Amino acid sequence: MAYVLNLGDIGKEFDCKADAIRDYVRVRSDVGGEYVRAVGRLAGESSTVNQRLPRYSGSRILEGGFIKPFSHNLKTRGEAHAWLDCVMDGVVVGAVDGSQIYPDKGYDVPIGVVQTAGIYNRHTGAGDFGERTRVELITPVQFERARVYAYSSEFVDAHRFRAECEEIKQLLCEHDEIFVLLDGSLILSHISALNRNIREVYLGAIKDLFQTSEKTENPVIAYTDATRPGDITKMLYHLYALKKTRLQDIPLIQTYLSNWGDRTSAFLCDRDDRRATGDGFGNKSILDRYGEFRDAIAFFYINLGSGIGRAEYPVWAHEKGMTETIADILRAESIIRGGYPDLLIHAHRRALIRTQEHRLFYAMLENFCHANDLPFSKSRKQVHKQMPVWMNYHTRF
């Protein structure tokens, strides 16, 4: 087999740069050890240490004592389900997720699709479960008004997030008491690098979401086990005058969260994600752009079996004593499927747009254009992609 990648030269490069790589790993290991030991010191700290922390300190302490052990010893699956039934009885939990179809440059009409799924379970034992999906087209006019590239995936992603927030808001308003789960984060650090008009879609959506959550007194809870922030790490740097590092939180705290169900204490997020940008956006963190909700996000890490996950939720919910209830909901949901909140998995499956559905959408788009006497053309590459495989291998010679 002929390799395109020049494996011989890569091997030589590894040999030449082995010392630099080893030094990098050694330094990270030494610094990491200091930070792991510093994490242990948090067990004796209280919120009074926040007075020593500057702005953009990564996080601030909301609860004393670093680890909050899960208080139940569930030895069998039967015991786990009995605990689940007890803790979730009558608790209304919702979940929202979304998916999208990006505009395809193989077609001359740039149209995207976002689909959201919203579900809820009242946990009454009577099958009181509801779900719905909603779909929305992102039209060429919307791309033009936002002054973004007509085939921008980032613009579609922003509108997917907005649509997810709209669905969450509806669930928050429809139920007297509900906890709504969102797959992802409430701290939108990634949008700092985006076009201003795209950022505004995200910022408008997240601020409206916080406002609705606060008004209804129903919390939205973002959860993910694929996050790599360094908010606690940054706080440790400031508290204990440690060496600067880019280490992330989870490698530092996972040894302290070795048991299923254990969580950290709650923290207030004060993330420092300031960056230099041409439009002056970078002199502020993304949370600075949240206005009145700048200091409004609490978080904790929790062991749900498949790794360490992170939950983010409004700080008012912590102040009302909901933190352990939120942790119990996540624990109970993860028992059902094993390692991840079941309702989020269900919402993902309901929202997912599959590959064959992409093809159906473009067939519908083509039919729509023909029915409305609109010009419609496909690139030659797109035509070949839709041809049977044997035809693509047929040549003229």
JSON list of C-alpha atoms in Angstrom, two decimals, residues 8 29 37 116 130 151 153 157 201 217 234 260 308 319 338 350 359 369 377 382:
[
{"chain": "A", "resi": 8, "resn": "GLY", "atom": "CA", "xyz": [9.85, 8.47, 7.05]},
{"chain": "A", "resi": 29, "resn": "SER", "atom": "CA", "xyz": [3.41, 16.98, 35.14]},
{"chain": "A", "resi": 37, "resn": "ARG", "atom": "CA", "xyz": [-2.42, 19.36, 45.73]},
{"chain": "A", "resi": 116, "resn": "THR", "atom": "CA", "xyz": [-35.39, 21.29, 17.64]},
{"chain": "A", "resi": 130, "resn": "GLY", "atom": "CA", "xyz": [-44.81, 14.83, 25.99]},
{"chain": "A", "resi": 151, "resn": "TYR", "atom": "CA", "xyz": [-23.29, 29.36, 3.00]},
{"chain": "A", "resi": 153, "resn": "SER", "atom": "CA", "xyz": [-22.43, 27.10, 8.88]},
{"chain": "A", "resi": 157, "resn": "ASP", "atom": "CA", "xyz": [-25.41, 27.08, 14.26]},
{"chain": "A", "resi": 201, "resn": "VAL", "atom": "CA", "xyz": [-27.89, 36.03, 17.72]},
{"chain": "A", "resi": 217, "resn": "GLU", "atom": "CA", "xyz": [-38.39, 30.47, 38.71]},
{"chain": "A", "resi": 234, "resn": "LYS", "atom": "CA", "xyz": [-7.66, 29.75, 37.13]},
{"chain": "A", "resi": 260, "resn": "TRP", "atom": "CA", "xyz": [-20.33, 7.54, 41.16]},
{"chain": "A", "resi": 308, "resn": "ILE", "atom": "CA", "xyz": [-16.71, 13.72, 34.84]},
{"chain": "A", "resi": 319, "resn": "GLU", "atom": "CA", "xyz": [-29.54, 30.56, 46.30]},
{"chain": "A", "resi": 338, "resn": "GLY", "atom": "CA", "xyz": [-26.02, 4.55, 32.08]},
{"chain": "A", "resi": 350, "resn": "ARG", "atom": "CA", "xyz": [-35.82, 13.14, 18.29]},
{"chain": "A", "resi": 359, "resn": "ARG", "atom": "CA", "xyz": [-31.20, 14.16, 0.55]},
{"chain": "A", "resi": 369, "resn": "CYS", "atom": "CA", "xyz": [-38.00, 25.89, -7.05]},
{"chain": "A", "resi": 377, "resn": "SER", "atom": "CA", "xyz": [-29.01, 24.47, -10.57]},
{"chain": "A", "resi": 382, "resn": "GLN", "atom": "CA", "xyz": [-23.20, 17.61, -6.70]}
]
